[in-house]
Coordinates of C-alpha atoms in Angstrom, one line a residue:
Chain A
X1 CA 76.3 37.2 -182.6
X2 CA 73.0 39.0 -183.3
X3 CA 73.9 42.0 -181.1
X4 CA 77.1 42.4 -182.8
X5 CA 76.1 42.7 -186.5
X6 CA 73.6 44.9 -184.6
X7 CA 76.5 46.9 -183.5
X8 CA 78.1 47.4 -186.0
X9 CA 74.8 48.0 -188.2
X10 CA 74.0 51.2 -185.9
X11 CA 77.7 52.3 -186.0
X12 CA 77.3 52.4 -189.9
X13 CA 74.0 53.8 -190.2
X14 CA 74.7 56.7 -187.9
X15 CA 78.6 57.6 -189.8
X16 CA 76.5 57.3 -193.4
X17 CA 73.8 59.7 -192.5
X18 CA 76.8 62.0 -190.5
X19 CA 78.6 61.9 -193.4
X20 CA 75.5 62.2 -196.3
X21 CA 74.1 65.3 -194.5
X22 CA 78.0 66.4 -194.0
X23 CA 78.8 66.3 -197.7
X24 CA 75.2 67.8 -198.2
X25 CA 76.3 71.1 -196.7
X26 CA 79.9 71.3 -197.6
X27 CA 78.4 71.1 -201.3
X28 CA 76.1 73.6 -200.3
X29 CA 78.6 76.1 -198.4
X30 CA 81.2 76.0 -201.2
X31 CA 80.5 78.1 -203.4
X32 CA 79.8 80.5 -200.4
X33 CA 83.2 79.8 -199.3
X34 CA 85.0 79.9 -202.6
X35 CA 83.6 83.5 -203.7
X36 CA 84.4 85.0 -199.6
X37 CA 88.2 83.9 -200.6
X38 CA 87.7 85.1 -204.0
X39 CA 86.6 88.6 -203.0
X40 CA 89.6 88.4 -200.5
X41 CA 91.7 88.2 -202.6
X42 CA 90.9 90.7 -204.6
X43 CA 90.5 93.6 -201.9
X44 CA 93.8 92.5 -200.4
X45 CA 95.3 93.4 -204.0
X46 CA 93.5 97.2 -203.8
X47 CA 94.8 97.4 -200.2
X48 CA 98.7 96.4 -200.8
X49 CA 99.2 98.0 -203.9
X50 CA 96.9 101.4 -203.8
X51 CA 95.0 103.2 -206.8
X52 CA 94.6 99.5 -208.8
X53 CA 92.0 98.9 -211.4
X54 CA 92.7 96.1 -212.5
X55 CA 94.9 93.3 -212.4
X56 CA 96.1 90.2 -214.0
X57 CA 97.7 87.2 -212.4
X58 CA 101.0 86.5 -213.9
X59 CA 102.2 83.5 -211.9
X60 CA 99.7 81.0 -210.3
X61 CA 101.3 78.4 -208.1
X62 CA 99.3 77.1 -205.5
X63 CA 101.6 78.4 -202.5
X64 CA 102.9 81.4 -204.5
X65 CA 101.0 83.7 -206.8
X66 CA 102.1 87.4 -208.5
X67 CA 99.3 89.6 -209.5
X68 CA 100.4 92.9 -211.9
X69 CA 98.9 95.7 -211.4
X70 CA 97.3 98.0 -213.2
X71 CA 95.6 101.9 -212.6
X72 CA 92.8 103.0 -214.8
X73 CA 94.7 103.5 -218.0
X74 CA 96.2 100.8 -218.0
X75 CA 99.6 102.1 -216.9
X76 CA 101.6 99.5 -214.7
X77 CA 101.4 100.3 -211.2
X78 CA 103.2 97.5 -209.5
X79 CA 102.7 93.5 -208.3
X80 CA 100.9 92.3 -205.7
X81 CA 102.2 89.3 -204.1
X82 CA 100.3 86.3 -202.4
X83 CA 102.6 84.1 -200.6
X84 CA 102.3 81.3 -197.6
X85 CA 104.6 79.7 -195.3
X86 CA 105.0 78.3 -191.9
X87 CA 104.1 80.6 -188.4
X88 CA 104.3 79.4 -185.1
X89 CA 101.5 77.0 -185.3
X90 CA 100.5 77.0 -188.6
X91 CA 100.6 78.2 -192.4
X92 CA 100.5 82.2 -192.4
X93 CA 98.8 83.6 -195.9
X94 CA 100.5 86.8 -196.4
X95 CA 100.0 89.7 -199.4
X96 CA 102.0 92.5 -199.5
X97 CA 102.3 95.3 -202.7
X98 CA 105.8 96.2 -204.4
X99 CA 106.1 99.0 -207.0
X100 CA 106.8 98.1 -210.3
X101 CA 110.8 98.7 -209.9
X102 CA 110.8 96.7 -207.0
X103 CA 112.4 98.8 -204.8
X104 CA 109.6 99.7 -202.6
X105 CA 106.9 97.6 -200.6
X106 CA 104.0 99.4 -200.1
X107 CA 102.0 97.8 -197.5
X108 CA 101.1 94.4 -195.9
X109 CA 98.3 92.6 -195.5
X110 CA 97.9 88.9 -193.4
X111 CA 95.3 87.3 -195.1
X112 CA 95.4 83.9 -193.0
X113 CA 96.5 82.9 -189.4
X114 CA 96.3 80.4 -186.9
X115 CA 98.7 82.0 -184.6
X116 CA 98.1 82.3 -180.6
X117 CA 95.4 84.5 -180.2
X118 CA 96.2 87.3 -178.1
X119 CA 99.6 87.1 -179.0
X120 CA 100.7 86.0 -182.1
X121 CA 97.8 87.2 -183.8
X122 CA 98.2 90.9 -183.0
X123 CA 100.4 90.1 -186.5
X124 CA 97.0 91.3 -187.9
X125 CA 96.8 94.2 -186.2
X126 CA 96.9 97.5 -187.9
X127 CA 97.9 99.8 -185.2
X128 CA 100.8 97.6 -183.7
X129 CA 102.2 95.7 -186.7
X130 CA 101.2 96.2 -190.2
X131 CA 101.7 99.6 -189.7
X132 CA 105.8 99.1 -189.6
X133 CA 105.2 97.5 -193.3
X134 CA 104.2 100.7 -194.8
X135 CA 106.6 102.1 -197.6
X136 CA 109.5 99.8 -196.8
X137 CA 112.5 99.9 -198.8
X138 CA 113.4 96.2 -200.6
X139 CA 116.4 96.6 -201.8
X140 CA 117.8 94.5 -199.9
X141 CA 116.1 91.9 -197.2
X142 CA 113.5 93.3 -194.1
X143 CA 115.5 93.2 -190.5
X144 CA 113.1 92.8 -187.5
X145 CA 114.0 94.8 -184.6
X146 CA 114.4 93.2 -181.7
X147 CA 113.8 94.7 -178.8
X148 CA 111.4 97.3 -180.8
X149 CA 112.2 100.5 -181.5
X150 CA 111.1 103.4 -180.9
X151 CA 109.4 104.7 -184.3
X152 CA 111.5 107.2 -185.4
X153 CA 114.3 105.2 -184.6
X154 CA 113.6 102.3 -187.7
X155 CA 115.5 102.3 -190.6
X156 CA 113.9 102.0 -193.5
X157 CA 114.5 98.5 -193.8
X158 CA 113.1 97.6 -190.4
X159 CA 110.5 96.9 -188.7
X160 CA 109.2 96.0 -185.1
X161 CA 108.5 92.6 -183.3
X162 CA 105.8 92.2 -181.4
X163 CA 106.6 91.5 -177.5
X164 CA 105.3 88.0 -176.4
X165 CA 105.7 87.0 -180.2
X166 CA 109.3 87.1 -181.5
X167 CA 108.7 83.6 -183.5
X168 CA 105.5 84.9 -185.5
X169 CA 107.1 88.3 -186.1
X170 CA 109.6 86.3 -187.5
X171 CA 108.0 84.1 -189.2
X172 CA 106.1 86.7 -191.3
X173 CA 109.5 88.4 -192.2
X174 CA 110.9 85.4 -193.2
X175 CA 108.0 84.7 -195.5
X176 CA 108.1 88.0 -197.0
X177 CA 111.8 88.2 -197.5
X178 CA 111.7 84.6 -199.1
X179 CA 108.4 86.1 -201.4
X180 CA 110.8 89.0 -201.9
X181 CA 113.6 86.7 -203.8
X182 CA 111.4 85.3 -205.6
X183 CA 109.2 87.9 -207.3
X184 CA 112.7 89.8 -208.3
X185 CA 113.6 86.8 -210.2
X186 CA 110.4 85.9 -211.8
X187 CA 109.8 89.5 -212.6
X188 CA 113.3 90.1 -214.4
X189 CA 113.0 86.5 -216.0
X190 CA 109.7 88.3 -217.7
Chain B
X1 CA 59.9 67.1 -155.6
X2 CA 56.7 67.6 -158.2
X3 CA 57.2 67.6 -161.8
X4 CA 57.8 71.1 -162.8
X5 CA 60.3 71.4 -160.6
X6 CA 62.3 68.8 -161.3
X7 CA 62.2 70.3 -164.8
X8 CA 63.7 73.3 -163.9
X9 CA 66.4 72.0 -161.2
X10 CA 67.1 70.1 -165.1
X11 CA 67.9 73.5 -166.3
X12 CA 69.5 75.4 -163.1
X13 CA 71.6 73.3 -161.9
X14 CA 74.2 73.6 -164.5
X15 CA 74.8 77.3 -164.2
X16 CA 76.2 76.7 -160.2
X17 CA 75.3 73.5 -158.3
X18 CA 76.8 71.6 -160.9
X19 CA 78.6 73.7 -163.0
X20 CA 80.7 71.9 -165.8
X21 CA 83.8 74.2 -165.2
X22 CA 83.9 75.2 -161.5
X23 CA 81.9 72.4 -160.0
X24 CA 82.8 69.3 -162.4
X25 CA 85.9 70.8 -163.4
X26 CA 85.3 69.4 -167.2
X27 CA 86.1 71.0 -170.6
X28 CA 89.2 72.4 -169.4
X29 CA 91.3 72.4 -172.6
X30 CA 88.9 75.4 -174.0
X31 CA 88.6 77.2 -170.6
X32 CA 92.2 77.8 -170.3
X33 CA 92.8 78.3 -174.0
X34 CA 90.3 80.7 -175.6
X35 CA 89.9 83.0 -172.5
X36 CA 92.3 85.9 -173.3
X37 CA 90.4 88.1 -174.4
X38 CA 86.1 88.0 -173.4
X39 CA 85.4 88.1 -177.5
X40 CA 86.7 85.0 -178.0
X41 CA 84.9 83.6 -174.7
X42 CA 81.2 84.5 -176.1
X43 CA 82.1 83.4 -179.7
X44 CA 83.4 79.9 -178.3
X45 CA 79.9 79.8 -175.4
X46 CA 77.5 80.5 -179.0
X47 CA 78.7 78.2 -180.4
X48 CA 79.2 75.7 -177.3
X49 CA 75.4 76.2 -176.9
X50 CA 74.4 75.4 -180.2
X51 CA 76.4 72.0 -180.3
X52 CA 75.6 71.1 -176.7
X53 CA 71.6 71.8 -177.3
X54 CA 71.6 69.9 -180.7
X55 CA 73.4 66.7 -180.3
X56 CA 71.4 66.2 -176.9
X57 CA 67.7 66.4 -179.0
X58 CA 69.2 63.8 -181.6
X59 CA 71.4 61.7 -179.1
X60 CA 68.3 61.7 -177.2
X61 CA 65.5 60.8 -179.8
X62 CA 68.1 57.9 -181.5
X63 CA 68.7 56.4 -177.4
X64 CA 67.1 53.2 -177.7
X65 CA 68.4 52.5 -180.5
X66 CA 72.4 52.6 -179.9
X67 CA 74.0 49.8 -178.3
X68 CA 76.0 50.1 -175.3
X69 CA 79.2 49.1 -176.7
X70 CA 79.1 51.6 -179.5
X71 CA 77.4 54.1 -177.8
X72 CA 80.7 56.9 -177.4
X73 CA 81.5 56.3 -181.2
X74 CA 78.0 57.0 -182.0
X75 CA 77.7 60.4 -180.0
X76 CA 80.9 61.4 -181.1
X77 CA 79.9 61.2 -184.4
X78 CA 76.9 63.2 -183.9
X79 CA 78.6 65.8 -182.3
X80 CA 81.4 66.0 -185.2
X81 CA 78.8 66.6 -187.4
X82 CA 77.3 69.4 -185.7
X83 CA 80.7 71.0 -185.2
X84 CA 81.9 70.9 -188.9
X85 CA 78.0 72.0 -190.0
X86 CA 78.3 75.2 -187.1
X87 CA 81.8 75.6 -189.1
X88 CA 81.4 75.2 -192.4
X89 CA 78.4 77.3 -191.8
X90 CA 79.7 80.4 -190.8
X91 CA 82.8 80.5 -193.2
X92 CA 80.1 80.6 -195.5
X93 CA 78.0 83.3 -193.9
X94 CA 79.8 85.4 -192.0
X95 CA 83.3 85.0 -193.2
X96 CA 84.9 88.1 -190.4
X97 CA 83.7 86.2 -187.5
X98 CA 84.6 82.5 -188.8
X99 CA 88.4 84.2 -189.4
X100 CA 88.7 85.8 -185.8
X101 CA 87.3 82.1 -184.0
X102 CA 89.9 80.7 -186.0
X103 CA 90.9 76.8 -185.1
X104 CA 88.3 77.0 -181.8
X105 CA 84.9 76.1 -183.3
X106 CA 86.7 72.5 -184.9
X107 CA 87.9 71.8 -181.4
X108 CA 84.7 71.7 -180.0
X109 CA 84.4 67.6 -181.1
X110 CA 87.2 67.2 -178.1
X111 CA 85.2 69.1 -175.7
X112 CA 84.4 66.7 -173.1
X113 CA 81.4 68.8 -171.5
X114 CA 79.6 67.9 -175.0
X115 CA 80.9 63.8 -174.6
X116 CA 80.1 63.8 -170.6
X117 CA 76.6 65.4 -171.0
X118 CA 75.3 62.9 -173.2
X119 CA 76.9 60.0 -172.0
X120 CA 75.0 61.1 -168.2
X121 CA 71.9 63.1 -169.3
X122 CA 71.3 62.6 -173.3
X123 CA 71.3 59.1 -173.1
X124 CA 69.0 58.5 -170.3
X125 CA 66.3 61.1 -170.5
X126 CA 63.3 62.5 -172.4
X127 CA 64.3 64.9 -175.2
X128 CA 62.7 68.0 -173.2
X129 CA 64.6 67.2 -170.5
X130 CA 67.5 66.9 -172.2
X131 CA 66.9 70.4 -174.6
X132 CA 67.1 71.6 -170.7
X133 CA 70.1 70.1 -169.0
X134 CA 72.0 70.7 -172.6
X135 CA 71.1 74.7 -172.2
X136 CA 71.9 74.9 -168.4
X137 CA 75.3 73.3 -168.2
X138 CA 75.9 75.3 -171.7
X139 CA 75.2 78.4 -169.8
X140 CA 77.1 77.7 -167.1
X141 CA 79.8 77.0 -169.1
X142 CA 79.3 80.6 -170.9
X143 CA 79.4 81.8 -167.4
X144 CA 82.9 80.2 -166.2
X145 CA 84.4 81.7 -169.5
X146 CA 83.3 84.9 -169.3
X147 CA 84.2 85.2 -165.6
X148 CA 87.9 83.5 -166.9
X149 CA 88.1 86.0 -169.8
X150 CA 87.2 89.2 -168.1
X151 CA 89.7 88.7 -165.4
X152 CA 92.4 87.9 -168.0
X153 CA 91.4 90.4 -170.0
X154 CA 91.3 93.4 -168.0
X155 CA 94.1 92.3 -165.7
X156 CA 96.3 91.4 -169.5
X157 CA 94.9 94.1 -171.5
X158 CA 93.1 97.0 -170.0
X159 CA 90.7 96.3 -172.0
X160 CA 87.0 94.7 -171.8
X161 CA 85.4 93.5 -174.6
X162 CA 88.0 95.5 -176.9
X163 CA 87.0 98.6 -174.5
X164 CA 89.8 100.5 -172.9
X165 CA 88.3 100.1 -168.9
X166 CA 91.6 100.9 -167.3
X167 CA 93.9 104.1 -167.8
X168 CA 97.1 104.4 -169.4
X169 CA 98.6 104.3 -165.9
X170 CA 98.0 100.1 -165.9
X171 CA 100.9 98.5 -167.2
X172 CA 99.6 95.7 -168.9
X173 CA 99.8 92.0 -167.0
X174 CA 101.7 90.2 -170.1
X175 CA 101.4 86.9 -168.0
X176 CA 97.4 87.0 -167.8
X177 CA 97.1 86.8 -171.7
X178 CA 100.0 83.8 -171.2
X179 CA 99.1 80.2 -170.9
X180 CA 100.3 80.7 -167.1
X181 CA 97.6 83.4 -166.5
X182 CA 95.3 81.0 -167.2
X183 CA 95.7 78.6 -164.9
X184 CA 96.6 81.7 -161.9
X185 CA 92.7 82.4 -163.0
X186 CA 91.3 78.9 -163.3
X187 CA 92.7 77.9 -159.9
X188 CA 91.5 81.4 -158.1
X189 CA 88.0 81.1 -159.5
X190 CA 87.8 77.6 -158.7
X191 CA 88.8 77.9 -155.3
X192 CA 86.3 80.5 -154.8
X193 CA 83.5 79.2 -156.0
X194 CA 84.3 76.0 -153.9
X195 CA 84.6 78.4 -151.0
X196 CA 81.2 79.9 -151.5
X197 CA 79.7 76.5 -152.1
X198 CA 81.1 75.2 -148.5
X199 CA 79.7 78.4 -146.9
X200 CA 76.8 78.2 -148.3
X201 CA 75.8 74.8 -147.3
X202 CA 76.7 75.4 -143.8
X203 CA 74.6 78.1 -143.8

């Protein structure tokens, strides 16, 4: 009997002072944390949608946010859109600039990724991926190639999947060309 | 066997005689899993060592005072704790290399080299001693991986450490990057290593 309460008086001991110290540093780290997405954020904006100065958020949902964008003057310059949904393995966090008629996407950015690395993940790299997302027309929806093309070869419209990773290629179009629907109805609903 | 000795067969033994990946064939899940490319391989040994050398001090100084029939909860919650602080830690502070390590560092809790060192070393010896065993199976670990990762890497990639080492006549090995390379690699190295081990006894 002794031994027991013993038991489970060492258990508790050890998971309270585990979990004091724990919540001890994740107070301590947050704000760390916090202002590294913050910042984020905020250079993904200047990468997707080039020459901004400033910008204002103009719908904030927690999966699904729309920044405008402005240059120096003030002078709308297009929105830049923060959008998540489901990869391979887990939640992808993509942004990805649009001029203000939204007719043209001018680059992507993937802020967040869990996907195989080595594979999957080369969806952040700039010299075999991204670089397909540059000046895309959006007219309509964003067709992945499959098998890639050669790069003169892609319509406007299209770009390349990655070899060894069809389902995150997919994925991110998918995500962007639900985003895509989206922003043209909150942006012509004001 | 005098005392210093023994204090540094603590240490050496880990990085070949009783290697945790080619001798005791443990933490397998991380071996085959973040060794396609040699990057990932040193980020996952860092941070293997610091988990490893840090739950065997505590695990060792708070021995006598955990009961048998907890004693696994116990360590496992120790070495949680020193896997979300190495995490939390470097979102904070280095934000690029806590993105590229990804969903790794968390899964250190399940690696069972941490869990099978303290449950045979931690638990019974000094805390020197322990600091010691903890940094020589740690390092043979680090060695196993990078071994693993270069192979896949070069053979899957061309490339070492991010480095182009072959030409642009190698036609990449697609399967060496895949799950399936890994185990090709694993079993190769292993048997190896085993080989050498027989030889070198006989000897």
């Amino acid at each position: 009997m002794k031994s027991r309460v013993y038991m489970v008086f060492v258990l508790t001991l050890v998971a309270v002072i585990s979990s004091g110290l724990l919540a001890y540093f994740a107070v301590y780290t947050h704000p760390y944390i916090e202002k590294n997405k913050k910042a984020e954020v905020e250079k993904a904006i200047k990468e997707v949608v080039p020459g901004t100065v400033t910008n204002k958020i103009i719908k904030d949902e927690n999966k699904f946010k729309i920044f405008a964008c402005y240059d120096k003057d003030g002078k709308t310059l297009g929105y830049a859109v923060y959008t998540v949904g489901t990869g391979f393995q887990d939640l992808i966090t993509i942004m990805f600039g649009v001029d203000k008629y939204l007719d043209k996407m001018f680059r992507l950015e993937v802020l967040e990724q869990k996907e195989t690395p080595g594979l999957g993940a080369k969806i952040t790299d700039k010299d075999l991926f991204l670089k397909f997302w540059k000046n895309k027309n959006i007219t309509g929806e964003i067709i992945l190639a499959k098998p890639p093309k050669g790069e003169s070869e892609l319509k406007d419209n299209e770009v390349n999947a990655i070899s060894g990773a069809t389902i995150s290629s997919r994925s991110v179009v998918s995500i962007v060309n639900k985003a895509l629907k989206r922003v043209k109805e909150e942006v012509k609903n004001g | 066997m005098d005392e210093n000795k023994s204090y540094l067969y603590d240490f050496i033994k880990g990085l070949w005689k009783e290697n945790p990946v080619l001798v005791q064939l443990l933490g397998m899940c991380p071996t085959l899993a973040v060794t396609n490319a040699v990057v990932n391989a040193v980020a996952m040994s860092v941070a293997v060592v610091f988990v490893l050398t840090s739950s065997a001090i505590i695990i060792s100084a708070i021995r006598k005072f955990i009961p048998g029939q907890v004693r696994i909860a116990s360590y496992i919650v120790v070495i949680a704790t020193f896997v979300t602080m190495a995490d939390r830690y470097l979102a904070a502070f280095y934000p690029a290399q806590s993105k590229a390590l990804g969903p790794f560092i968390p899964l250190i809790v399940v690696n069972c080299i941490i869990l099978g060192r303290m449950e045979a070393f931690a638990s019974k010896n000094s805390i020197f001693r322990s600091i010691l065993d903890a940094l020589g199976m740690s390092f043979g670990f680090a060695i196993a991986l990078l071994l693993m990762a270069s192979f896949r890497e070069i053979l899957g990639n061309g490339t070492w450490f991010n480095m182009r080492v072959l030409g642009s006549w190698w036609d990449n090995w697609m399967v060496m990057i895949l799950p399936p390379g890994a185990f090709l690699t694993l079993g190769t190295i292993v048997g190896f290593s085993k080989f050498l081990q027989t030889k070198f006894k006989k000897a």
